[in-house]
Coordinates of N, CA and C in Angstrom, one line a residue:
A144 N 65.8 -27.8 -88.3 CA 66.3 -29.2 -89.1 C 65.3 -29.9 -90.2
V145 N 63.8 -29.6 -89.4 CA 62.6 -30.2 -89.9 C 62.5 -29.2 -91.4
R146 N 62.4 -28.0 -91.3 CA 62.1 -27.1 -92.4 C 63.1 -27.3 -93.7
A147 N 64.7 -27.5 -93.3 CA 65.6 -27.5 -93.9 C 65.4 -29.1 -94.7
A148 N 64.9 -30.3 -94.3 CA 64.4 -31.4 -94.7 C 63.2 -31.1 -95.9
A149 N 62.2 -30.4 -95.2 CA 61.2 -30.2 -96.4 C 61.3 -29.7 -97.4
A150 N 62.4 -28.3 -97.4 CA 63.1 -27.8 -98.4 C 63.3 -28.6 -99.9
A151 N 63.9 -29.6 -99.2 CA 64.2 -30.7 -100.5 C 63.2 -31.2 -101.2
Y152 N 61.8 -31.4 -101.1 CA 60.9 -32.1 -101.5 C 60.0 -31.1 -102.1
T153 N 59.8 -31.3 -103.3 CA 58.7 -30.7 -104.2 C 57.5 -31.0 -104.4
V154 N 56.2 -30.7 -104.5 CA 54.8 -31.0 -104.5 C 54.5 -30.8 -106.2
D155 N 54.3 -31.8 -107.0 CA 53.5 -31.4 -108.6 C 52.0 -31.0 -108.2
V156 N 51.8 -29.6 -108.8 CA 50.4 -29.3 -108.1 C 49.8 -28.9 -109.4
L157 N 48.5 -28.8 -109.7 CA 47.7 -28.7 -110.6 C 47.3 -27.0 -110.5
L158 N 47.8 -26.1 -111.1 CA 47.5 -24.9 -110.9 C 46.9 -24.0 -111.9
F159 N 45.9 -23.2 -111.5 CA 45.4 -22.2 -112.5 C 46.5 -21.3 -113.0
C160 N 46.9 -20.6 -114.0 CA 48.0 -19.5 -114.5 C 47.4 -18.7 -115.2
T161 N 48.1 -17.5 -115.2 CA 47.9 -16.7 -116.4 C 48.5 -17.1 -117.4
A162 N 48.0 -17.1 -118.5 CA 48.5 -18.0 -119.6 C 49.7 -17.1 -120.3
S163 N 50.6 -17.9 -120.7 CA 52.1 -17.3 -121.2 C 52.0 -16.7 -122.2
A164 N 52.3 -15.6 -122.6 CA 52.4 -15.1 -123.9 C 53.7 -15.4 -124.6
G165 N 53.9 -15.9 -125.4 CA 55.0 -16.1 -126.5 C 56.2 -16.9 -125.3
G166 N 55.8 -17.9 -124.6 CA 56.7 -18.5 -123.8 C 57.1 -18.0 -122.6
G167 N 56.6 -16.7 -122.3 CA 56.8 -16.3 -121.1 C 56.4 -17.2 -120.0
Q168 N 56.7 -16.6 -118.7 CA 56.8 -17.4 -117.3 C 55.5 -17.2 -117.0
R169 N 54.6 -18.5 -116.7 CA 53.7 -18.4 -115.8 C 53.6 -18.1 -114.9
A170 N 52.2 -17.5 -114.2 CA 52.3 -17.1 -113.0 C 51.0 -17.6 -112.0
P171 N 50.6 -18.1 -111.2 CA 49.8 -18.5 -110.6 C 48.7 -17.8 -110.4
C172 N 47.2 -18.0 -110.5 CA 46.4 -16.8 -110.4 C 45.3 -17.5 -109.6
A173 N 44.3 -16.9 -109.2 CA 43.3 -17.4 -108.5 C 42.2 -18.0 -109.4
P174 N 41.5 -19.5 -109.2 CA 40.7 -20.1 -110.1 C 39.9 -19.0 -110.3
P175 N 39.5 -19.7 -112.0 CA 38.4 -18.5 -112.6 C 36.9 -19.0 -112.5
P176 N 35.9 -18.5 -113.0 CA 34.7 -18.8 -112.3 C 34.6 -20.2 -113.3
K177 N 33.4 -20.7 -113.3 CA 32.8 -21.8 -113.9 C 33.2 -21.8 -115.7
A178 N 34.1 -22.5 -116.3 CA 34.4 -22.5 -117.5 C 33.6 -23.7 -118.2
G179 N 33.7 -23.4 -119.5 CA 32.7 -24.3 -120.2 C 33.3 -25.8 -120.6
P180 N 32.7 -26.5 -120.8 CA 33.1 -28.1 -120.6 C 34.5 -28.3 -121.7
G181 N 35.4 -28.9 -121.1 CA 36.6 -29.0 -121.6 C 37.2 -27.5 -122.1
A182 N 37.4 -26.7 -121.7 CA 37.7 -25.3 -122.1 C 38.4 -24.6 -120.5
T183 N 39.2 -23.6 -120.4 CA 39.6 -23.0 -119.5 C 39.2 -21.4 -119.7
P184 N 38.6 -20.6 -119.2 CA 38.4 -19.3 -119.4 C 39.6 -19.0 -120.3
P185 N 39.3 -17.5 -120.9 CA 40.4 -16.9 -122.0 C 41.2 -15.9 -120.9
G186 N 42.8 -16.1 -121.3 CA 43.8 -15.5 -120.2 C 44.2 -16.3 -119.2
T187 N 43.7 -17.8 -119.2 CA 43.9 -18.9 -118.1 C 44.2 -19.8 -118.5
E188 N 45.1 -20.7 -118.2 CA 45.4 -22.1 -118.4 C 45.6 -22.7 -117.1
V189 N 45.7 -23.9 -117.5 CA 46.2 -25.0 -116.0 C 47.3 -25.6 -116.5
A190 N 48.5 -25.8 -115.2 CA 49.6 -26.3 -115.5 C 49.8 -27.1 -114.7
V191 N 50.7 -27.8 -114.6 CA 51.5 -28.9 -113.4 C 52.8 -28.1 -113.1
L192 N 52.8 -27.6 -112.0 CA 54.3 -26.8 -111.4 C 54.5 -27.5 -110.1
G193 N 55.9 -27.3 -110.2 CA 56.6 -28.2 -109.0 C 56.4 -27.0 -107.7
V194 N 55.9 -27.3 -106.8 CA 55.9 -26.4 -105.4 C 56.8 -26.9 -104.7
P195 N 57.4 -26.4 -104.1 CA 58.5 -26.5 -102.8 C 57.4 -27.0 -101.7
L196 N 57.7 -27.9 -100.9 CA 56.7 -28.7 -99.8 C 56.7 -27.9 -98.9
T197 N 57.7 -26.8 -98.7 CA 57.3 -25.5 -97.2 C 56.5 -24.8 -98.0
R198 N 55.9 -24.3 -99.1 CA 55.0 -23.6 -99.3 C 53.6 -24.1 -99.5
V199 N 53.3 -25.4 -99.4 CA 52.2 -25.9 -99.3 C 51.4 -25.9 -97.9
V200 N 50.6 -24.7 -97.8 CA 49.7 -24.5 -96.5 C 48.8 -25.2 -96.3
A201 N 48.1 -26.0 -97.2 CA 46.8 -26.7 -96.5 C 46.4 -27.7 -97.8
I202 N 45.9 -28.7 -97.4 CA 45.4 -29.7 -98.5 C 44.1 -30.1 -98.3
S203 N 43.3 -29.8 -99.5 CA 41.9 -30.4 -99.5 C 41.9 -31.8 -99.2
S204 N 40.4 -32.0 -98.3 CA 39.8 -33.3 -98.3 C 39.0 -33.7 -99.5
L205 N 39.0 -33.0 -100.4 CA 38.1 -33.3 -101.7 C 38.8 -34.6 -102.6
R206 N 38.2 -35.4 -103.2 CA 38.9 -36.0 -104.1 C 38.3 -36.1 -105.3
V207 N 38.7 -35.6 -106.5 CA 38.4 -35.5 -108.0 C 39.2 -36.2 -108.6
K208 N 38.0 -36.7 -109.8 CA 38.8 -37.9 -110.6 C 38.8 -36.8 -111.8
L209 N 40.5 -36.8 -112.1 CA 41.1 -36.3 -113.3 C 40.9 -37.1 -114.3
P210 N 41.1 -36.4 -115.6 CA 41.8 -36.9 -116.8 C 42.8 -38.0 -116.7
P211 N 43.0 -39.1 -116.9 CA 44.0 -39.8 -117.0 C 45.4 -39.3 -117.4
E212 N 45.4 -38.3 -118.4 CA 46.4 -37.6 -119.0 C 46.2 -36.2 -119.1
V213 N 47.4 -35.5 -118.3 CA 47.1 -33.9 -118.0 C 48.7 -33.1 -118.7
R214 N 49.6 -34.1 -119.4 CA 50.8 -33.8 -120.0 C 50.1 -32.7 -121.3
T215 N 49.3 -33.2 -122.2 CA 48.7 -32.4 -123.2 C 47.9 -31.3 -122.8
P216 N 47.5 -30.3 -123.4 CA 47.0 -29.0 -123.3 C 45.7 -29.4 -123.2
E217 N 45.0 -30.3 -124.0 CA 43.7 -30.8 -123.8 C 43.4 -31.6 -122.5
G218 N 44.3 -32.6 -122.3 CA 44.4 -33.1 -120.7 C 44.0 -31.9 -119.7
R219 N 45.0 -31.1 -119.6 CA 45.1 -30.1 -118.8 C 43.5 -29.3 -118.6
A220 N 43.0 -29.0 -120.0 CA 42.0 -27.8 -120.1 C 40.9 -28.7 -119.4
R221 N 41.0 -30.1 -119.9 CA 39.7 -30.7 -119.1 C 39.9 -30.8 -117.4
A222 N 41.1 -30.9 -117.3 CA 41.1 -30.8 -115.4 C 40.8 -29.9 -114.9
G223 N 41.2 -28.6 -115.7 CA 41.0 -27.2 -115.3 C 39.2 -27.2 -115.3
S224 N 38.5 -27.7 -116.4 CA 37.2 -27.6 -116.5 C 36.5 -28.6 -115.0
V225 N 37.1 -29.7 -114.6 CA 36.7 -30.5 -113.6 C 36.9 -29.9 -112.3
L226 N 38.1 -29.1 -112.3 CA 38.4 -28.2 -111.0 C 37.5 -26.8 -110.8
C227 N 37.1 -26.8 -112.2 CA 35.9 -25.3 -111.8 C 34.8 -25.8 -111.1
E228 N 34.1 -26.7 -112.2 CA 33.0 -27.6 -111.5 C 33.1 -27.6 -110.1
V229 N 33.9 -28.6 -109.5 CA 34.0 -28.7 -108.0 C 34.0 -27.5 -107.4
L230 N 34.5 -26.4 -107.7 CA 34.9 -25.2 -106.9 C 33.2 -24.6 -106.9
R231 N 33.0 -24.6 -108.4 CA 31.3 -24.2 -108.5 C 30.2 -24.2 -107.2
R232 N 30.4 -26.0 -107.3 CA 29.5 -27.0 -106.4 C 29.7 -26.6 -104.6
V233 N 31.2 -26.3 -104.6 CA 31.5 -26.0 -102.8 C 31.0 -24.9 -102.7
A234 N 31.1 -23.7 -103.9 CA 30.6 -22.6 -103.2 C 29.2 -22.5 -103.2
A235 N 28.3 -23.3 -104.3 CA 27.3 -23.2 -104.4 C 26.7 -23.8 -102.9
K236 N 27.4 -24.8 -102.3 CA 26.9 -25.7 -101.2 C 27.2 -24.4 -100.1
G237 N 28.1 -23.9 -100.2 CA 28.4 -22.8 -98.9 C 27.6 -21.6 -99.0
A238 N 26.7 -21.4 -100.2 CA 25.6 -20.4 -100.2 C 24.3 -20.7 -99.8
D239 N 24.1 -22.3 -99.5 CA 22.9 -22.7 -99.2 C 23.3 -23.2 -97.5
A240 N 24.1 -22.8 -97.0 CA 24.9 -23.3 -95.5 C 24.1 -22.1 -94.5
P241 N 23.7 -22.4 -93.8 CA 23.0 -21.6 -92.8 C 24.2 -20.7 -92.2
R242 N 23.8 -18.9 -92.0 CA 24.8 -18.4 -91.8 C 24.6 -17.6 -90.3
S243 N 25.6 -17.3 -89.7 CA 25.8 -16.9 -88.7 C 26.4 -15.4 -88.9
G244 N 26.5 -14.7 -87.9 CA 27.2 -13.2 -88.3 C 28.2 -13.1 -88.4
D245 N 29.1 -14.3 -88.2 CA 30.6 -14.0 -88.3 C 31.1 -14.7 -89.7
A246 N 31.5 -13.4 -90.4 CA 32.3 -13.2 -91.6 C 33.0 -14.5 -92.2
S247 N 34.1 -14.8 -91.3 CA 34.9 -16.3 -91.4 C 34.1 -17.4 -91.8
T248 N 32.8 -17.7 -90.7 CA 32.1 -18.5 -91.1 C 31.3 -18.4 -92.3
K249 N 31.2 -17.6 -92.8 CA 30.4 -17.5 -94.2 C 31.6 -17.7 -95.3
R250 N 32.6 -17.5 -94.9 CA 33.8 -17.6 -95.8 C 34.0 -19.3 -96.1
A251 N 34.1 -19.5 -95.0 CA 34.5 -21.1 -95.0 C 33.7 -22.0 -95.4
A252 N 32.5 -21.8 -95.2 CA 31.4 -22.2 -96.0 C 31.2 -22.6 -97.3
A253 N 32.0 -21.7 -97.7 CA 32.2 -21.5 -99.5 C 33.5 -22.2 -99.5
E254 N 34.4 -22.8 -99.1 CA 35.7 -23.1 -99.1 C 35.8 -24.4 -99.1
P255 N 36.4 -25.5 -99.9 CA 36.7 -27.0 -99.4 C 37.2 -27.1 -98.1
K256 N 36.7 -28.4 -97.6 CA 37.1 -28.9 -96.5 C 38.6 -29.3 -96.4
L257 N 39.4 -28.9 -95.8 CA 40.9 -29.1 -95.5 C 40.8 -30.8 -95.0
L258 N 42.1 -31.3 -95.0 CA 42.6 -32.5 -94.9 C 42.8 -32.4 -93.5
D259 N 42.4 -33.6 -92.7 CA 42.4 -33.4 -91.2 C 43.5 -34.4 -90.6
S260 N 44.7 -34.1 -90.0 CA 45.6 -35.0 -90.0 C 45.3 -36.3 -89.1
S261 N 44.4 -35.7 -87.9 CA 44.0 -36.8 -87.5 C 43.0 -37.9 -87.7
R262 N 42.0 -37.2 -88.2 CA 40.8 -37.8 -88.6 C 41.1 -38.8 -90.2
D263 N 41.8 -37.7 -90.9 CA 42.0 -38.3 -92.6 C 43.1 -39.0 -92.9
L264 N 44.4 -38.5 -92.1 CA 45.3 -39.2 -92.1 C 45.8 -40.6 -90.9
G265 N 45.1 -40.3 -89.9 CA 45.2 -41.4 -88.8 C 46.8 -40.9 -87.9
V266 N 46.8 -39.7 -87.8 CA 48.2 -39.2 -87.2 C 47.7 -39.0 -85.7
D267 N 48.1 -39.6 -84.9 CA 47.6 -39.7 -83.4 C 48.3 -39.0 -82.4
A268 N 49.4 -38.6 -82.8 CA 50.6 -37.6 -82.0 C 49.7 -36.6 -81.3
P269 N 50.1 -36.6 -79.9 CA 49.4 -35.7 -79.0 C 49.8 -34.3 -79.6
I270 N 51.2 -34.4 -79.9 CA 51.7 -32.6 -80.3 C 50.9 -32.1 -81.6
V271 N 50.2 -33.3 -82.2 CA 49.7 -32.6 -83.7 C 48.4 -32.0 -83.1
G272 N 47.5 -32.7 -82.3 CA 46.5 -31.7 -81.6 C 46.6 -30.4 -80.9
A273 N 47.6 -30.2 -80.5 CA 48.1 -29.3 -79.7 C 48.7 -28.3 -80.5
L274 N 49.4 -28.4 -81.4 CA 50.0 -27.5 -82.3 C 48.6 -27.2 -83.4
Q275 N 47.7 -27.6 -83.7 CA 46.3 -27.7 -84.7 C 45.4 -26.5 -83.8
G276 N 45.4 -27.1 -82.2 CA 44.8 -26.2 -81.4 C 45.4 -24.6 -81.1
R277 N 46.5 -24.6 -81.4 CA 47.4 -23.4 -81.2 C 47.3 -22.6 -82.5
I278 N 47.4 -23.3 -83.8 CA 47.3 -22.6 -84.8 C 45.8 -21.9 -84.9
A279 N 44.8 -22.8 -84.8 CA 43.4 -22.1 -84.8 C 43.6 -20.7 -83.7
K280 N 44.0 -20.7 -82.6 CA 43.7 -19.5 -81.8 C 44.6 -18.6 -82.3
L281 N 46.0 -18.7 -83.2 CA 46.3 -17.7 -83.6 C 45.6 -17.2 -84.9
E282 N 45.0 -18.0 -85.8 CA 44.2 -17.6 -87.0 C 42.9 -16.5 -86.4
R283 N 42.4 -17.0 -85.2 CA 41.3 -16.1 -84.9 C 41.5 -15.3 -84.4
K284 N 42.9 -15.1 -83.8 CA 43.3 -13.8 -83.2 C 43.7 -12.8 -84.1
L285 N 44.0 -13.3 -85.4 CA 44.8 -12.5 -86.4 C 43.3 -12.2 -87.2
R286 N 42.5 -12.8 -87.4 CA 41.1 -12.3 -88.1 C 40.5 -11.2 -87.2
S287 N 40.7 -11.2 -85.9 CA 40.2 -10.3 -85.1 C 40.9 -9.2 -84.7
H288 N 42.1 -8.9 -85.4 CA 43.0 -7.9 -85.1 C 42.5 -6.4 -85.9
A289 N 42.2 -5.4 -85.3 CA 42.0 -4.5 -85.6 C 42.8 -3.7 -87.0
L290 N 43.9 -3.9 -86.6 CA 45.1 -3.5 -87.7 C 44.8 -4.1 -88.8
L291 N 44.6 -5.4 -88.8 CA 44.4 -6.1 -90.2 C 42.9 -6.0 -90.9
G292 N 42.1 -5.5 -90.0 CA 40.8 -5.1 -90.5 C 40.2 -6.6 -91.4
G293 N 40.2 -7.5 -90.9 CA 39.7 -8.8 -91.1 C 40.6 -9.5 -92.0
A294 N 42.0 -9.5 -92.4 CA 42.7 -10.3 -93.3 C 42.4 -11.9 -93.2
D295 N 42.5 -12.5 -94.0 CA 42.3 -14.1 -93.9 C 43.4 -14.3 -93.3
A296 N 43.8 -15.8 -92.6 CA 45.0 -16.3 -92.3 C 46.1 -16.6 -93.2
S297 N 45.9 -16.6 -94.7 CA 46.6 -16.3 -95.4 C 47.4 -15.4 -95.4
G298 N 46.9 -14.3 -95.1 CA 47.4 -13.1 -95.7 C 47.0 -12.2 -96.4
G299 N 45.5 -13.0 -97.1 CA 44.9 -11.9 -98.2 C 44.2 -10.9 -97.6
L300 N 44.1 -9.9 -98.2 CA 43.3 -8.8 -97.7 C 41.7 -9.1 -97.4
P301 N 40.9 -8.3 -96.8 CA 39.5 -8.2 -96.7 C 39.2 -7.7 -98.5
A302 N 38.0 -8.2 -99.0 CA 37.6 -8.0 -100.1 C 37.3 -6.4 -100.4
A303 N 37.1 -5.2 -99.4 CA 37.0 -4.0 -99.3 C 38.3 -3.4 -99.6
A304 N 39.3 -3.7 -98.8 CA 40.7 -3.5 -98.8 C 41.5 -3.7 -100.3
A305 N 41.0 -5.0 -101.0 CA 41.7 -5.4 -102.0 C 41.1 -4.9 -103.2
A306 N 39.8 -4.2 -103.1 CA 39.1 -3.3 -104.4 C 40.1 -2.2 -104.7

C-alpha cells in the first residue's frame, strides 16, 4: 500500500545526462569530472528530470546554492558546474581521510554524506532505527558476499569487474 502511494509521486531531480543528439532521448549518466566555469564537459548536459519517488534510493545531506534559474541551458550549465565542484571537493576530502583496510570505508569517504532521518529530519519513530539497522546489516552482508565480489549496495560492479 505504501509503495503504491509512493509511486504516485515524482521528484524533479537535476541530473547529468548524455547530450541528446537531434532531440533524442537523454539518458542519465555518472557525474563528469570537474567542468570549467559555466560549462559541462562535452557529451554531457544537465537536465531536470522527473523521477518516480520509488526510484529515489538516498538523498545527500549537502546543501548546494544553485543558480535561481535552471530552465535555461545557461542556468543548467552553471548548476552542473556547481555540482561538479561540490563532487570534486567531496572526493578531495575523501582522499585526505584516514584510511583503513576496508575498501567500502575508502569508497564511503569520497562520497557525500547521506541525509539521516532521525538526526536531519527529526523522525523519532522506533521502527525507522530498526529498519536502518537492518538495511546496514544487509548492505554489509551484500558487500562481503563472495559471489558478488564486492559489488556495492546499489548493485554496481566493483571497478575490476566493470572494466
